Structure formats: structure tokens, C-alpha cells
PDB file of C-alpha atoms in Angstrom:
ATOM      1  CA  MET A   9      -5.491  34.780  55.433  1.00 53.00           C
ATOM      2  CA  THR A  10      -6.052  38.300  56.781  1.00 65.00           C
ATOM      3  CA  SER A  11      -7.975  39.417  53.702  1.00 64.00           C
ATOM      4  CA  SER A  12     -10.087  36.259  53.860  1.00 76.00           C
ATOM      5  CA  LEU A  13     -10.935  37.069  57.472  1.00 79.00           C
ATOM      6  CA  ALA A  14     -11.827  40.625  56.414  1.00 83.00           C
ATOM      7  CA  TRP A  15     -14.237  39.263  53.797  1.00 85.00           C
ATOM      8  CA  TRP A  16     -15.801  36.969  56.362  1.00 85.00           C
ATOM      9  CA  GLY A  17     -16.185  39.828  58.869  1.00 88.00           C
ATOM     10  CA  ALA A  18     -17.961  41.950  56.251  1.00 91.00           C
ATOM     11  CA  PHE A  19     -20.199  38.991  55.387  1.00 92.00           C
ATOM     12  CA  VAL A  20     -21.125  38.485  59.059  1.00 92.00           C
ATOM     13  CA  LEU A  21     -21.996  42.170  59.407  1.00 95.00           C
ATOM     14  CA  PHE A  22     -24.111  42.042  56.236  1.00 96.00           C
ATOM     15  CA  ALA A  23     -25.984  38.922  57.395  1.00 95.00           C
ATOM     16  CA  LEU A  24     -26.643  40.375  60.859  1.00 96.00           C
ATOM     17  CA  LEU A  25     -28.015  43.584  59.344  1.00 96.00           C
ATOM     18  CA  VAL A  26     -30.332  41.574  57.078  1.00 96.00           C
ATOM     19  CA  ILE A  27     -31.563  39.486  60.017  1.00 95.00           C
ATOM     20  CA  VAL A  28     -32.347  42.529  62.156  1.00 95.00           C
ATOM     21  CA  GLU A  29     -33.957  44.453  59.307  1.00 93.00           C
ATOM     22  CA  ASP A  30     -36.139  41.559  58.150  1.00 91.00           C
ATOM     23  CA  LEU A  31     -37.257  40.578  61.634  1.00 88.00           C
ATOM     24  CA  ARG A  32     -38.092  44.158  62.621  1.00 89.00           C
ATOM     25  CA  HIS A  33     -39.587  45.517  59.398  1.00 86.00           C
ATOM     26  CA  ARG A  34     -40.212  42.482  57.151  1.00 86.00           C
ATOM     27  CA  ARG A  35     -38.123  44.089  54.444  1.00 88.00           C
ATOM     28  CA  VAL A  36     -34.520  44.221  53.276  1.00 92.00           C
ATOM     29  CA  SER A  37     -32.991  47.518  52.225  1.00 93.00           C
ATOM     30  CA  ASN A  38     -32.060  47.818  48.549  1.00 95.00           C
ATOM     31  CA  ARG A  39     -29.143  50.016  49.608  1.00 96.00           C
ATOM     32  CA  LEU A  40     -27.752  47.247  51.814  1.00 96.00           C
ATOM     33  CA  LEU A  41     -28.056  44.722  48.988  1.00 96.00           C
ATOM     34  CA  LEU A  42     -26.368  47.065  46.498  1.00 97.00           C
ATOM     35  CA  ILE A  43     -23.490  47.678  48.910  1.00 96.00           C
ATOM     36  CA  ALA A  44     -23.015  43.901  49.294  1.00 95.00           C
ATOM     37  CA  LEU A  45     -23.117  43.382  45.511  1.00 95.00           C
ATOM     38  CA  ALA A  46     -20.575  46.165  44.935  1.00 95.00           C
ATOM     39  CA  PHE A  47     -18.330  44.892  47.738  1.00 92.00           C
ATOM     40  CA  GLN A  48     -18.260  41.368  46.310  1.00 92.00           C
ATOM     41  CA  SER A  49     -17.681  42.640  42.775  1.00 92.00           C
ATOM     42  CA  LEU A  50     -14.718  44.740  43.903  1.00 90.00           C
ATOM     43  CA  TRP A  51     -13.409  41.854  45.982  1.00 88.00           C
ATOM     44  CA  LEU A  52     -13.559  39.496  43.010  1.00 88.00           C
ATOM     45  CA  LEU A  53     -11.703  42.041  40.867  1.00 88.00           C
ATOM     46  CA  GLY A  54      -9.084  42.446  43.584  1.00 86.00           C
ATOM     47  CA  SER A  55      -8.610  38.712  43.857  1.00 83.00           C
ATOM     48  CA  LEU A  56      -8.242  38.400  40.070  1.00 80.00           C
ATOM     49  CA  ALA A  57      -5.562  41.074  40.180  1.00 81.00           C
ATOM     50  CA  GLY A  58      -3.792  39.221  42.989  1.00 77.00           C
ATOM     51  CA  TRP A  59      -4.291  41.952  45.586  1.00 78.00           C
ATOM     52  CA  LEU A  60      -6.745  39.980  47.736  1.00 73.00           C
ATOM     53  CA  ALA A  61      -7.347  36.378  48.696  1.00 69.00           C
ATOM     54  CA  PRO A  62     -10.315  34.688  46.998  1.00 68.00           C
ATOM     55  CA  ALA A  63     -13.703  35.617  48.459  1.00 67.00           C
ATOM     56  CA  GLY A  64     -14.324  34.099  51.870  1.00 60.00           C
ATOM     57  CA  ASP A  65     -16.721  31.351  50.879  1.00 57.00           C
ATOM     58  CA  GLY A  66     -14.883  30.483  47.714  1.00 59.00           C
ATOM     59  CA  ALA A  67     -17.295  32.159  45.324  1.00 70.00           C
ATOM     60  CA  SER A  68     -15.964  32.838  41.863  1.00 81.00           C
ATOM     61  CA  ALA A  69     -17.615  35.259  39.483  1.00 82.00           C
ATOM     62  CA  LEU A  70     -18.938  32.337  37.429  1.00 86.00           C
ATOM     63  CA  SER A  71     -20.318  30.416  40.398  1.00 88.00           C
ATOM     64  CA  GLY A  72     -21.783  33.553  41.969  1.00 89.00           C
ATOM     65  CA  GLY A  73     -23.301  34.637  38.670  1.00 91.00           C
ATOM     66  CA  LEU A  74     -24.902  31.228  38.177  1.00 94.00           C
ATOM     67  CA  ALA A  75     -26.395  31.299  41.677  1.00 94.00           C
ATOM     68  CA  MET A  76     -27.656  34.830  41.110  1.00 94.00           C
ATOM     69  CA  ALA A  77     -29.270  33.906  37.786  1.00 95.00           C
ATOM     70  CA  LEU A  78     -30.806  30.753  39.250  1.00 95.00           C
ATOM     71  CA  SER A  79     -32.256  32.810  42.113  1.00 93.00           C
ATOM     72  CA  LEU A  80     -33.977  35.149  39.729  1.00 93.00           C
ATOM     73  CA  LEU A  81     -35.182  32.432  37.348  1.00 95.00           C
ATOM     74  CA  VAL A  82     -36.612  30.172  40.044  1.00 94.00           C
ATOM     75  CA  PHE A  83     -38.010  32.694  42.513  1.00 93.00           C
ATOM     76  CA  TRP A  84     -39.200  35.539  40.276  1.00 92.00           C
ATOM     77  CA  PRO A  85     -42.374  33.605  39.315  1.00 92.00           C
ATOM     78  CA  LEU A  86     -43.090  33.098  43.031  1.00 89.00           C
ATOM     79  CA  TRP A  87     -42.969  36.851  43.536  1.00 89.00           C
ATOM     80  CA  ARG A  88     -45.289  37.368  40.550  1.00 91.00           C
ATOM     81  CA  ALA A  89     -47.727  34.916  42.158  1.00 89.00           C
ATOM     82  CA  HIS A  90     -47.487  36.886  45.454  1.00 85.00           C
ATOM     83  CA  LEU A  91     -45.954  33.902  47.244  1.00 82.00           C
ATOM     84  CA  MET A  92     -42.668  35.655  48.093  1.00 85.00           C
ATOM     85  CA  GLY A  93     -41.566  39.189  48.732  1.00 87.00           C
ATOM     86  CA  ALA A  94     -39.332  41.027  46.291  1.00 89.00           C
ATOM     87  CA  GLY A  95     -36.789  41.657  49.056  1.00 90.00           C
ATOM     88  CA  ASP A  96     -36.451  37.925  49.650  1.00 91.00           C
ATOM     89  CA  ILE A  97     -35.719  37.328  45.972  1.00 94.00           C
ATOM     90  CA  LYS A  98     -33.222  40.181  45.772  1.00 95.00           C
ATOM     91  CA  PHE A  99     -31.532  38.884  48.914  1.00 96.00           C
ATOM     92  CA  LEU A 100     -31.349  35.367  47.445  1.00 95.00           C
ATOM     93  CA  ALA A 101     -29.696  36.760  44.309  1.00 95.00           C
ATOM     94  CA  THR A 102     -27.227  38.784  46.376  1.00 96.00           C
ATOM     95  CA  LEU A 103     -26.508  35.787  48.572  1.00 95.00           C
ATOM     96  CA  GLY A 104     -25.786  33.741  45.459  1.00 94.00           C
ATOM     97  CA  TRP A 105     -23.308  36.349  44.221  1.00 93.00           C
ATOM     98  CA  LEU A 106     -21.590  36.355  47.620  1.00 92.00           C
ATOM     99  CA  THR A 107     -21.392  32.622  48.266  1.00 91.00           C
ATOM    100  CA  GLY A 108     -21.418  30.859  44.910  1.00 90.00           C
ATOM    101  CA  LEU A 109     -23.749  28.172  43.631  1.00 92.00           C
ATOM    102  CA  GLU A 110     -22.718  25.265  45.847  1.00 91.00           C
ATOM    103  CA  ASN A 111     -22.890  27.189  49.114  1.00 91.00           C
ATOM    104  CA  TRP A 112     -26.032  29.018  47.980  1.00 93.00           C
ATOM    105  CA  LEU A 113     -27.887  25.722  47.506  1.00 94.00           C
ATOM    106  CA  ILE A 114     -26.901  24.522  50.982  1.00 93.00           C
ATOM    107  CA  ILE A 115     -27.895  27.840  52.573  1.00 94.00           C
ATOM    108  CA  LEU A 116     -31.198  27.763  50.694  1.00 94.00           C
ATOM    109  CA  LEU A 117     -31.982  24.329  52.106  1.00 94.00           C
ATOM    110  CA  LEU A 118     -30.917  25.244  55.645  1.00 93.00           C
ATOM    111  CA  GLY A 119     -32.803  28.551  55.652  1.00 92.00           C
ATOM    112  CA  SER A 120     -35.969  27.055  54.205  1.00 87.00           C
ATOM    113  CA  ILE A 121     -36.498  24.768  57.195  1.00 92.00           C
ATOM    114  CA  PRO A 122     -37.217  27.495  59.783  1.00 85.00           C
ATOM    115  CA  GLY A 123     -39.046  29.505  57.109  1.00 84.00           C
ATOM    116  CA  ALA A 124     -41.361  26.566  56.422  1.00 81.00           C
ATOM    117  CA  LEU A 125     -41.943  26.001  60.139  1.00 88.00           C
ATOM    118  CA  HIS A 126     -42.811  29.681  60.541  1.00 81.00           C
ATOM    119  CA  ALA A 127     -45.235  29.497  57.613  1.00 77.00           C
ATOM    120  CA  LEU A 128     -46.926  26.355  58.950  1.00 84.00           C
ATOM    121  CA  THR A 129     -47.286  27.892  62.398  1.00 83.00           C
ATOM    122  CA  GLN A 130     -48.769  31.003  60.881  1.00 76.00           C
ATOM    123  CA  VAL A 131     -51.290  28.987  58.846  1.00 74.00           C
ATOM    124  CA  MET A 132     -52.357  27.103  61.956  1.00 76.00           C
ATOM    125  CA  LEU A 133     -52.758  30.360  63.874  1.00 73.00           C
ATOM    126  CA  LEU A 134     -54.774  31.902  61.038  1.00 69.00           C
ATOM    127  CA  ARG A 135     -57.157  28.960  61.155  1.00 66.00           C
ATOM    128  CA  ARG A 136     -57.625  29.497  64.879  1.00 62.00           C
ATOM    129  CA  GLU A 137     -58.024  33.240  64.330  1.00 58.00           C
ATOM    130  CA  ALA A 138     -61.518  32.694  62.943  1.00 57.00           C
ATOM    131  CA  VAL A 139     -62.691  31.445  66.356  1.00 54.00           C
ATOM    132  CA  LEU A 140     -60.528  33.684  68.572  1.00 54.00           C
ATOM    133  CA  PRO A 141     -61.519  37.174  69.725  1.00 54.00           C
ATOM    134  CA  VAL A 142     -60.204  40.078  67.633  1.00 52.00           C
ATOM    135  CA  ARG A 143     -57.573  41.027  70.224  1.00 52.00           C
ATOM    136  CA  TYR A 144     -55.664  37.822  69.403  1.00 50.00           C
ATOM    137  CA  ALA A 145     -55.606  38.454  65.653  1.00 49.00           C
ATOM    138  CA  ILE A 146     -52.260  38.118  63.868  1.00 50.00           C
ATOM    139  CA  THR A 147     -50.996  41.496  62.748  1.00 52.00           C
ATOM    140  CA  ARG A 148     -47.784  40.453  60.921  1.00 53.00           C
ATOM    141  CA  ARG A 149     -48.483  38.003  58.133  1.00 61.00           C
ATOM    142  CA  GLY A 150     -45.189  38.140  56.277  1.00 75.00           C
ATOM    143  CA  ILE A 151     -42.498  35.574  56.910  1.00 82.00           C
ATOM    144  CA  PRO A 152     -38.964  36.942  57.466  1.00 86.00           C
ATOM    145  CA  TYR A 153     -37.521  34.518  54.921  1.00 89.00           C
ATOM    146  CA  ALA A 154     -34.457  36.655  54.169  1.00 91.00           C
ATOM    147  CA  GLY A 155     -33.721  36.714  57.898  1.00 91.00           C
ATOM    148  CA  TYR A 156     -33.891  32.928  58.082  1.00 92.00           C
ATOM    149  CA  LEU A 157     -31.662  32.637  55.023  1.00 94.00           C
ATOM    150  CA  ALA A 158     -29.168  35.111  56.494  1.00 95.00           C
ATOM    151  CA  ALA A 159     -29.062  33.132  59.761  1.00 95.00           C
ATOM    152  CA  ALA A 160     -28.466  29.928  57.799  1.00 95.00           C
ATOM    153  CA  ALA A 161     -25.758  31.709  55.792  1.00 94.00           C
ATOM    154  CA  LEU A 162     -24.058  32.750  59.026  1.00 93.00           C
ATOM    155  CA  LEU A 163     -24.119  29.210  60.366  1.00 92.00           C
ATOM    156  CA  TRP A 164     -22.922  27.694  57.124  1.00 89.00           C
ATOM    157  CA  SER A 165     -20.249  30.320  56.605  1.00 84.00           C
ATOM    158  CA  ALA A 166     -18.927  29.934  60.154  1.00 82.00           C
ATOM    159  CA  TRP A 167     -18.756  26.174  59.746  1.00 81.00           C
ATOM    160  CA  TRP A 168     -17.117  26.451  56.311  1.00 71.00           C
ATOM    161  CA  HIS A 169     -14.684  29.209  57.295  1.00 66.00           C
ATOM    162  CA  TRP A 170     -13.581  27.851  60.654  1.00 66.00           C
ATOM    163  CA  GLY A 171     -13.495  24.278  59.379  1.00 64.00           C
ATOM    164  CA  ARG A 172     -10.877  25.359  56.838  1.00 57.00           C
ATOM    165  CA  LEU A 173      -8.742  26.963  59.542  1.00 51.00           C
ATOM    166  CA  ALA A 174      -8.739  23.911  61.783  1.00 49.00           C
TER     167      ALA A 174
END
């Protein structure tokens, strides 16, 4: 139980750092993502050896690998079409490795709702921008999608983790 709580604490810290970084700078650090990938890989090895409890959200190497691969296969073309940022795609892949396929799909759905609302609001504001004075122009056009996904991951993980303890 203690090692499971340790995994969850590290996951919360990771998600909070992603939220802050994406909201402030509209980017996610590659270093942060690599640390999370290495942490989960070591954790999975430790759990296979019997030293640690299974990863906090129940991700196995197979499930995490499938979610990671699906992230890259589905969202890479969106990056190539300039519809998503590379950081968002790398975060989605990392999130898949951390949470596993089942949880990743739920987090993707939950995080896409505020992301879509943000995008729609931004489109409406851009339409109005043509008739507004320059001082009201939108300066940040990127959507902090990784931040929304990280917030959804926090909510889902808290519900999943604490629901198991109750």
C-alpha cells in the first residue's frame, strides 16, 4: 500500500508540473516527460521483481505500451497537419505509459472536453477580433491541451485511487 501511495504521489507531482508548465508557457518539457517515462519503467521492473506494488493506476507494461503506441499512431498525423503541438502528443504517449490503455482512454475523453471548450471560445474570439481594436487582439493562440489532460488525469487518478481504498 505504501509503495502504491508513493507512485500516486509522484504521479500527482508530475501532473501538477505539466499543468503549470503548459498553462504558463504552452509547452511541456521533454526532460519532465523523460523522467516520468524512466520512473514508470523502473517501477514496472520493480513490481515484476516483487519489490514494489503494481503501478498506482494499474498500468502493466503491455497496457501502457499499447496506449503509448495508440497515442503516437492516432495523434502524430494531427501534429503533421499542424492541428496539435508535439508536446501534447508526447505527453499523451507518456500518459498512456503511466496509466495504461483503459485509464488513458477515459482521461483522453475527460481532458478533451475543456480543451474543446477552450478551442471553441478561442475561435469565437478570433472572429470578433476582426472588428475589435488591436489592443483586444488575442496574443496566445495555442490551447494548453496537455494541461487539460493532466488535470483530467489528476481527477481520474484521485477517483480511481481513493475509490479503491474506501
